[in-house]
Each structure stands twice: as C-alpha cells, then as structure tokens.
mmCIF file of C-alpha atoms in Angstrom:
data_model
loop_
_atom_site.group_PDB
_atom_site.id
_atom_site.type_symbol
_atom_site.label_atom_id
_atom_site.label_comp_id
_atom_site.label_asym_id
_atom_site.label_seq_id
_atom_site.Cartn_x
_atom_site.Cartn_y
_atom_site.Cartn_z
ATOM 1 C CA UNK B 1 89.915 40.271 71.806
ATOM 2 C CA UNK B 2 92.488 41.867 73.860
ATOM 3 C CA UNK B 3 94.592 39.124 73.968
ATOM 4 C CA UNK B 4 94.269 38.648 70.110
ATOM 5 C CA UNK B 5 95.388 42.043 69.964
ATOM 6 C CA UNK B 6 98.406 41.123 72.266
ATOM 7 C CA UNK B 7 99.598 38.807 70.530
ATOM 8 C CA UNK B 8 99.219 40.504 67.626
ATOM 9 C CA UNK B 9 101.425 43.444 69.572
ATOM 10 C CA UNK B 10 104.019 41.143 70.377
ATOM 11 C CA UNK B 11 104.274 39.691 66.662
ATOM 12 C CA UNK B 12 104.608 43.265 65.628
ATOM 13 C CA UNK B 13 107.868 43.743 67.932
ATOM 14 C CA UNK B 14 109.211 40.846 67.170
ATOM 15 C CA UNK B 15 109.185 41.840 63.447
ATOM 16 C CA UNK B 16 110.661 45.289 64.484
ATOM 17 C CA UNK B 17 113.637 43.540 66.138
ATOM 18 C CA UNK B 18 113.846 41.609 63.301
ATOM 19 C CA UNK B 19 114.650 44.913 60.703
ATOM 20 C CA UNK B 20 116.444 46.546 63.464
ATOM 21 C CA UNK B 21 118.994 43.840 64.730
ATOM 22 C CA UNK B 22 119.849 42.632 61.135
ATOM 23 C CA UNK B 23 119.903 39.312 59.571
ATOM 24 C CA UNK B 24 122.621 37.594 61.144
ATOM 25 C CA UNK B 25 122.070 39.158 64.094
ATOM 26 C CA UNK B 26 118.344 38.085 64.355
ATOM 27 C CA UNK B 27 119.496 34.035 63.646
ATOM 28 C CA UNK B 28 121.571 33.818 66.237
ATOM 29 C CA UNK B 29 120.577 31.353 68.930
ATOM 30 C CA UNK B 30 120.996 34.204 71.793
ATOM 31 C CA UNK B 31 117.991 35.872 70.090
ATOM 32 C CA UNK B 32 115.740 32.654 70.422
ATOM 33 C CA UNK B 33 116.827 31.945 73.511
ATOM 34 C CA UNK B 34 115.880 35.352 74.947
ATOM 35 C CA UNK B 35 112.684 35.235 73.158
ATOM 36 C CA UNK B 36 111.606 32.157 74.291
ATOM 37 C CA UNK B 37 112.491 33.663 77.842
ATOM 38 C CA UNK B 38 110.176 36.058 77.047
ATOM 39 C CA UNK B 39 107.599 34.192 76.218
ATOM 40 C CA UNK B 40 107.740 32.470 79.054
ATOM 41 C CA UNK B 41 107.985 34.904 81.590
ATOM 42 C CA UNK B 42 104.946 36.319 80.194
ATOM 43 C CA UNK B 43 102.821 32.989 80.566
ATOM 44 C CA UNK B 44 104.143 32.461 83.945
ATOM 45 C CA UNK B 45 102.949 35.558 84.921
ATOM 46 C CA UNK B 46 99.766 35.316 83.502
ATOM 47 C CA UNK B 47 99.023 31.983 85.106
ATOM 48 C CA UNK B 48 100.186 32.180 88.246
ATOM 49 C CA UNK B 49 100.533 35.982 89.325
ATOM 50 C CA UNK B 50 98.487 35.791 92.563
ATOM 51 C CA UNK B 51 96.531 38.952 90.680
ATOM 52 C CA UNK B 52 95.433 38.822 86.967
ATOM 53 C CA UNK B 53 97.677 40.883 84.829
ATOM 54 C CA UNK B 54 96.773 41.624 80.941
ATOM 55 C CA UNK B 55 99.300 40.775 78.348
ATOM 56 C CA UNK B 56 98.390 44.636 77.182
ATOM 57 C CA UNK B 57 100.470 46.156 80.095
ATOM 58 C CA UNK B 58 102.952 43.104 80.429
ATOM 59 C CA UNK B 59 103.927 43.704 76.819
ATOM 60 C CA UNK B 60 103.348 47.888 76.899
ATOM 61 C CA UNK B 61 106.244 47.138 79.978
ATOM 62 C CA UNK B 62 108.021 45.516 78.354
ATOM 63 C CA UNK B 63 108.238 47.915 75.318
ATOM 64 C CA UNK B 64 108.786 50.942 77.243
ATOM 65 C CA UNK B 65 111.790 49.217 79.101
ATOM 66 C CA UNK B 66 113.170 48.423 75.361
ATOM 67 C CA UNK B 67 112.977 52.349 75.487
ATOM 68 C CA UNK B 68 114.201 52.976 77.933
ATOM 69 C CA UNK B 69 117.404 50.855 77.470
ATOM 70 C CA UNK B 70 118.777 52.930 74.572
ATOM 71 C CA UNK B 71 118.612 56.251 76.502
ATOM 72 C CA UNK B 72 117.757 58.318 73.644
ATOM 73 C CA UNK B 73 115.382 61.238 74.375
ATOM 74 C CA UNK B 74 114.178 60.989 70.177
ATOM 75 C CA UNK B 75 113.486 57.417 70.339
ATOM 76 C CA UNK B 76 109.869 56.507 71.449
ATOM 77 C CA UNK B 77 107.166 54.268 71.013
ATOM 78 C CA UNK B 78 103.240 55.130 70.045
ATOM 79 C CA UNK B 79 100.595 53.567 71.125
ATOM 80 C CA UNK B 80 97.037 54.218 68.694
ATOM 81 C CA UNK B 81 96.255 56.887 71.275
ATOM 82 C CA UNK B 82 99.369 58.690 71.232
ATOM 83 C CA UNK B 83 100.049 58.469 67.577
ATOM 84 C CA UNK B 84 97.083 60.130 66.718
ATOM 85 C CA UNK B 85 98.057 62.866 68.908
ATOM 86 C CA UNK B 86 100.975 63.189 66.523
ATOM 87 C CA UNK B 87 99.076 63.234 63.892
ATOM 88 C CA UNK B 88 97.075 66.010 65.317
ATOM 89 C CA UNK B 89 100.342 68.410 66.628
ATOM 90 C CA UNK B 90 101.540 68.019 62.729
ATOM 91 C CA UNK B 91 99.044 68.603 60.707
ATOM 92 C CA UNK B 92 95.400 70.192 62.659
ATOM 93 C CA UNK B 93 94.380 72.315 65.074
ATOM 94 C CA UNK B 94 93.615 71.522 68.476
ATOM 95 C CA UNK B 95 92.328 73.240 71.688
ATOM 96 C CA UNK B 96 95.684 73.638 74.153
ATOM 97 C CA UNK B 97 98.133 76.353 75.299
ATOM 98 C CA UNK B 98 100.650 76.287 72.256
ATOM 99 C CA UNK B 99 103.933 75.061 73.904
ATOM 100 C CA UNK B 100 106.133 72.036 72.384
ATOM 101 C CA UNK B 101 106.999 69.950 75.178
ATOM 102 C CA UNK B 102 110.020 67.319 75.226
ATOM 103 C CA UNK B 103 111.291 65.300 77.847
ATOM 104 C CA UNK B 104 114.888 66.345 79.142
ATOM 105 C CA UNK B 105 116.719 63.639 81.266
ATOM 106 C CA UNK B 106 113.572 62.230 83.561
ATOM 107 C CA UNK B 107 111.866 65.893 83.670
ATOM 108 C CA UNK B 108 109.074 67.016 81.519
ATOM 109 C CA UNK B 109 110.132 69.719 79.906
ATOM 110 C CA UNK B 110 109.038 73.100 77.793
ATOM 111 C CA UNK B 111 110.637 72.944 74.396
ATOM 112 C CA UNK B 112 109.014 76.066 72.647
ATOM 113 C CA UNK B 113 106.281 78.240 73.199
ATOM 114 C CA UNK B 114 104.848 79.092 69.934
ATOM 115 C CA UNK B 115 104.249 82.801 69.360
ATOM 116 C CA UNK B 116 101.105 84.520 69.962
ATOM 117 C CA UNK B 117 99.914 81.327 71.965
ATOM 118 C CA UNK B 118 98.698 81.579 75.469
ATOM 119 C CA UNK B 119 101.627 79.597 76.306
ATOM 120 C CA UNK B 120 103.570 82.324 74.959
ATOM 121 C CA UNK B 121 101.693 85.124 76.465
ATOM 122 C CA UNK B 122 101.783 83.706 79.744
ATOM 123 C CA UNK B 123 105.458 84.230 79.721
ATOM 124 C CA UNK B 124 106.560 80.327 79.893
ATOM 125 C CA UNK B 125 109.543 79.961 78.733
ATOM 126 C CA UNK B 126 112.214 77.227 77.014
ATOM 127 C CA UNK B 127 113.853 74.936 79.271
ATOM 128 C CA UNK B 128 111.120 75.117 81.695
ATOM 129 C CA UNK B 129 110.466 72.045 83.696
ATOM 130 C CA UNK B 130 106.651 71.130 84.278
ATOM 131 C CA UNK B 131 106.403 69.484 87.591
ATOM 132 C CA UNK B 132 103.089 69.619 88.062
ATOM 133 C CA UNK B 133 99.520 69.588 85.929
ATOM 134 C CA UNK B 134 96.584 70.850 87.871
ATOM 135 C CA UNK B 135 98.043 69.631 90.902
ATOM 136 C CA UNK B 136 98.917 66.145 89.717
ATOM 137 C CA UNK B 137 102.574 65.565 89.179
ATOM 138 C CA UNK B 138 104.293 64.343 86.236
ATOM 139 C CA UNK B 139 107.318 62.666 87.327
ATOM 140 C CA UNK B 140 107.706 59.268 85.341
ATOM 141 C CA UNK B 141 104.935 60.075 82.792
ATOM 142 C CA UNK B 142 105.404 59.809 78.717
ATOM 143 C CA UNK B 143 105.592 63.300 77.221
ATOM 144 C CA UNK B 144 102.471 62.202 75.173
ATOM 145 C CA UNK B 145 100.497 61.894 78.498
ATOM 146 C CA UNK B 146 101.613 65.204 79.766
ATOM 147 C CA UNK B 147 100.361 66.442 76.342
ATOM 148 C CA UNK B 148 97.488 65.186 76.807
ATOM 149 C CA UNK B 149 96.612 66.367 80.379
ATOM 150 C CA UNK B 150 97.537 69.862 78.695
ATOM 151 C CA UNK B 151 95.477 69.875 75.956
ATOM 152 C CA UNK B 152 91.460 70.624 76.305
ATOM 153 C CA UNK B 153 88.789 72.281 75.509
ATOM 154 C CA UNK B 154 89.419 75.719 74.499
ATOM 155 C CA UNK B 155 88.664 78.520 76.932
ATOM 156 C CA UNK B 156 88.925 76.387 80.076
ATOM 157 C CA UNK B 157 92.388 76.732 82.077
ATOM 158 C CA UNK B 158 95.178 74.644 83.062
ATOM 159 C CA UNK B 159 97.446 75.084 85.749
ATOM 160 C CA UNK B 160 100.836 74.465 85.380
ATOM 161 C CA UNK B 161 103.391 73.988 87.973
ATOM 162 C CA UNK B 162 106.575 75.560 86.622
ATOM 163 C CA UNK B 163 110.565 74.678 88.051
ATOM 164 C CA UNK B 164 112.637 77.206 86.470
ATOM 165 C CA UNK B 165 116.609 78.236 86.701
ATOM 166 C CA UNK B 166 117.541 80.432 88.493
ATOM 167 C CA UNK B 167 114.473 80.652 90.671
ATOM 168 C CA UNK B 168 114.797 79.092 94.154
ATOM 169 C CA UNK B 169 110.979 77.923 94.475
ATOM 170 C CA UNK B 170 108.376 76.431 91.580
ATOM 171 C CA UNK B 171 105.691 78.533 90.817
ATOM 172 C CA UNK B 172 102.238 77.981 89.421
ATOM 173 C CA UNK B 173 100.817 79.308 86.168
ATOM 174 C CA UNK B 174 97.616 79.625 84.917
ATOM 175 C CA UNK B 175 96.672 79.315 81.100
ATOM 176 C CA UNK B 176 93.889 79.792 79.585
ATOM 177 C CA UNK B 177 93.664 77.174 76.454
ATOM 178 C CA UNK B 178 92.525 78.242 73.334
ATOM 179 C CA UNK B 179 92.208 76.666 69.355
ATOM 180 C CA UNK B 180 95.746 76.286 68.409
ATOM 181 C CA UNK B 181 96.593 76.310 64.338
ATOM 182 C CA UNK B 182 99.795 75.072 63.654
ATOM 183 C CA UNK B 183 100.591 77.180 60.179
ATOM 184 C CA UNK B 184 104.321 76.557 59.511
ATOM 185 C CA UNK B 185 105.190 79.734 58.200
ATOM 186 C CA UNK B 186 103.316 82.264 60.325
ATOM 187 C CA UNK B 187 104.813 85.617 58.623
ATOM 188 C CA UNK B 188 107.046 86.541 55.921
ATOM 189 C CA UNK B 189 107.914 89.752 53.850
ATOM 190 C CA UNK B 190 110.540 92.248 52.720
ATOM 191 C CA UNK B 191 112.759 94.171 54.812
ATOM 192 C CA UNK B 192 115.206 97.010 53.126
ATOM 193 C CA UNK B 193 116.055 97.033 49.627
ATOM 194 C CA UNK B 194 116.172 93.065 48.234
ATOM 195 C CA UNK B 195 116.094 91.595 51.414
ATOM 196 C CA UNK B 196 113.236 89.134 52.238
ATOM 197 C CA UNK B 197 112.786 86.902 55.820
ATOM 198 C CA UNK B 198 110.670 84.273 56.411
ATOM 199 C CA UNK B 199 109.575 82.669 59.623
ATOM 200 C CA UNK B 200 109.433 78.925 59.506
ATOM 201 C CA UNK B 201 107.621 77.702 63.016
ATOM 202 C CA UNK B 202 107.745 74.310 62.398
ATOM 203 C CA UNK B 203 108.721 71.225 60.073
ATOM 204 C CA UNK B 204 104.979 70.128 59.977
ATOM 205 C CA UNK B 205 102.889 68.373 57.025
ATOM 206 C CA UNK B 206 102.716 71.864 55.483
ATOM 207 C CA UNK B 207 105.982 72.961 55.674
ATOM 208 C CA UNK B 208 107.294 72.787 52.614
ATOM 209 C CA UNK B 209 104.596 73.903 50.639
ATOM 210 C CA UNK B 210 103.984 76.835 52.892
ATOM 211 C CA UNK B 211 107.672 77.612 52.567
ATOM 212 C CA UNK B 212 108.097 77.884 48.989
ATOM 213 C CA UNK B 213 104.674 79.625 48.605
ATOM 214 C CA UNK B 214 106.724 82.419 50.723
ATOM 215 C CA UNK B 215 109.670 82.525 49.132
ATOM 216 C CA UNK B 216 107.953 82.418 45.575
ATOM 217 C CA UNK B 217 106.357 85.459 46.688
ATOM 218 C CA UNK B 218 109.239 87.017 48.083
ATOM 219 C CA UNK B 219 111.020 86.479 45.100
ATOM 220 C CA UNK B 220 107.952 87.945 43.054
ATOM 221 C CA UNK B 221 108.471 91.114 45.116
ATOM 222 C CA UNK B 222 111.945 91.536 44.530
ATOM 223 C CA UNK B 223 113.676 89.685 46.997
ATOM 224 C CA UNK B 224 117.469 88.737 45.971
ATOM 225 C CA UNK B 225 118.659 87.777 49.563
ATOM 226 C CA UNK B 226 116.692 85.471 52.232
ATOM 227 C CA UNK B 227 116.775 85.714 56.067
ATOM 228 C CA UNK B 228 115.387 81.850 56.947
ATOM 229 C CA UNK B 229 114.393 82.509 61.049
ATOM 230 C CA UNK B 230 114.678 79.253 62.663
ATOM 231 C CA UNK B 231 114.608 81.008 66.032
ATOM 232 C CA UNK B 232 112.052 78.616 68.454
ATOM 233 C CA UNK B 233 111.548 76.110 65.845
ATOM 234 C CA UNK B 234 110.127 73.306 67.306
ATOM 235 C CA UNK B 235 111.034 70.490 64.790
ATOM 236 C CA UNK B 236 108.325 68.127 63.237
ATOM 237 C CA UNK B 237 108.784 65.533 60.537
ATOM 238 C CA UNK B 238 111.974 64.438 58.763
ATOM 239 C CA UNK B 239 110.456 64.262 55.649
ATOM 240 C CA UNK B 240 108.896 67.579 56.023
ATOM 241 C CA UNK B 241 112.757 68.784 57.297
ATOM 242 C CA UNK B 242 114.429 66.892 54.135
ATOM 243 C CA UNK B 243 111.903 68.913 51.330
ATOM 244 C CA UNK B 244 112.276 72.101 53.208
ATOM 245 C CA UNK B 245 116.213 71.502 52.515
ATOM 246 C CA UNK B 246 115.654 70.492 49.500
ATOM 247 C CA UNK B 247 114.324 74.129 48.538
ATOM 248 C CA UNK B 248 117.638 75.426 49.223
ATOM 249 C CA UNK B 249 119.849 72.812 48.365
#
C-alpha cells in the first residue's frame, strides 16, 4: 500500500511539473530524459541499496530538494500531516503558545507573536531565532515540524531556546501553552470624532467577513475615516488577502 501510494506521489509531481514548466517546455526530450533518470535512480536504489529504503522518503527527498532548488522562503510543499496543520492555523483553534513562525535563511524563526498569547506575554519577540525546542535543536527541520513540536496540549509548557540580536548568549524561555483562537479582527471601535480603527490580525478563512462586519459597524456608529492596523499581521491566505482588498478597492 505504501508503494501504491508512492507511485501515486510521484504521478502527482510529475503532473505538477507538467502545469508548472509549460507545454513546450514539458515535451522536450531533456524532460524525458531526466525523468527517466529519475526513475531509474529510484529502482536502483531500491534494489540494490545494501539497506531497504521506501520510495516514501526517496521521493519526500527528492521533493524537498525540488524546494530547495528555487530558494524561495514562500514556496513549500505539504505533506497530509502538515497540510492539515494549515488548515488548523487558518481557520480553528488549537492548544500552543500563539507565535507565527517562518523560516528565515536556514534558521527557524519568530514571525509574530499574536497579542494577548502566552507567546506574547512571555515577551518573545519578531525576528527571534528558535534554536532549540525542549532541548532538541531545530537546525534543518521544516517550519511545519517546529510547529508541531510547539504546539500541545494546553496548560503544559514548552521550552524554547531563544538567539536574539543584540544579545551575546541564547537564552531559554518557558511558555506555558494554552487554547489559541485565531479571530481575525480581535478589536475595533471609534476613536475621536468620525474616526474608526480596526485591528486585522490575520488574513485567515474569516477575514473578510470579520472585516466588513467591523467596518459595517463602524460605519453604523458614525465612522467617516478608517485607521486599518496591519501592525504584526501575520499573513494567511491569498484569497482571504484578495477579498479583504476587495473591501476597499
């Protein structure tokens, strides 16, 4: 079954390649002949290796070093496990500290803490580097299995090992998790006269409908002038980003 699902893995690239490079691209005999290389290399290895290697990880290596080629810190690949984990950051609530992390260069990194988190109250702060989880490093991990390690159940801690500039030495930290709920627009209101600001968190399933929910009742209350705060916006969805533009332009 797990090679069926290999294979099945490997069709599925190929058919991404196939959008990606283009037409004429994709027909040209370089692309066979590199695919048949491919193909081969995997076989040989998984006849004659003098250890038995799955086609999972030959083909999950193989992926990641397709990755890793372009050098672009937005482009990834998800496996089930890790897309679901999406999934979850965008739309639920989970138990974790209530930091966005990214991946800057080859260092795990602290994109955001989101306000009123325990990441936030524990004083981490943007541009952070995570060097260590519990004690276990994360040097050449995915940002989805840092995540991951994170994330728990909630009133148990984590211990993060934090490199920060300016500061000679890392230093640990320990956070307590807790249930995170990821509402897009945490707070909004008037300010003097017809002035109304709204906070917008993140780009997240709800975005846009939590957005114009606020600024329909903003503009119920009087509000003739908007302050959008973007400040520690984490990002999210480009669909989600396009409607939320889409309410102003």
């Amino acid at each position: 079954q797990n090679m069926k699902r290999s294979f099945i893995l490997l069709g599925l690239v190929i058919a991404v390649l196939a959008i990606s490079v283009g037409q004429n691209l994709w027909a040209g005999p370089d692309t066979y002949t590199m695919l048949r290389v491919f193909n081969k290399v995997l076989k040989e290895l998984q006849d004659n290796y003098v250890t038995d290697v799955g086609a999972d990880s030959l083909i999950s290596g193989a992926i990641d070093g397709m990755i890793d080629v372009v050098k672009d810190p937005h482009t990834d690949f998800l496996n089930k496990s890790e897309y679901s984990s999406l999934l979850e950051s965008t739309k639920g609530e989970f138990g974790g500290i209530g930091a966005t992390i990214g991946k800057r260069g080859d260092q795990i990194t602290v994109i955001s803490p989101l306000e009123g988190t325990p990441a936030y109250r524990s004083g981490l702060q943007p541009g952070d580097e995570i060097v260590n989880v519990d004690g276990v490093p994360t040097e050449g991990k995915s940002v989805d299995v840092v995540v991951n390690e994170i994330r728990g159940n909630p009133g148990t801690q984590v211990v993060l090992t934090i490199r920060r500039s300016m500061i000679d030495e890392p230093f640990d930290v320990e956070i307590t998790r807790a249930i995170i709920k990821l509402d897009a627009v945490p707070y909004f209101g008037m300010l003097e006269g017809d002035i109304g600001y709204v906070y917008l968190r993140n780009f997240s399933m709800a975005a846009d409908t939590e957005l114009k929910k606020g600024l329909d009742s903003l503009f119920a209350m009087g509000a003739k002038k908007i302050i959008f705060d973007l400040r520690l916006n984490s990002g999210g969805l480009l669909n989600e980003g396009l409607m939320v533009s889409e309410l102003f332009l």
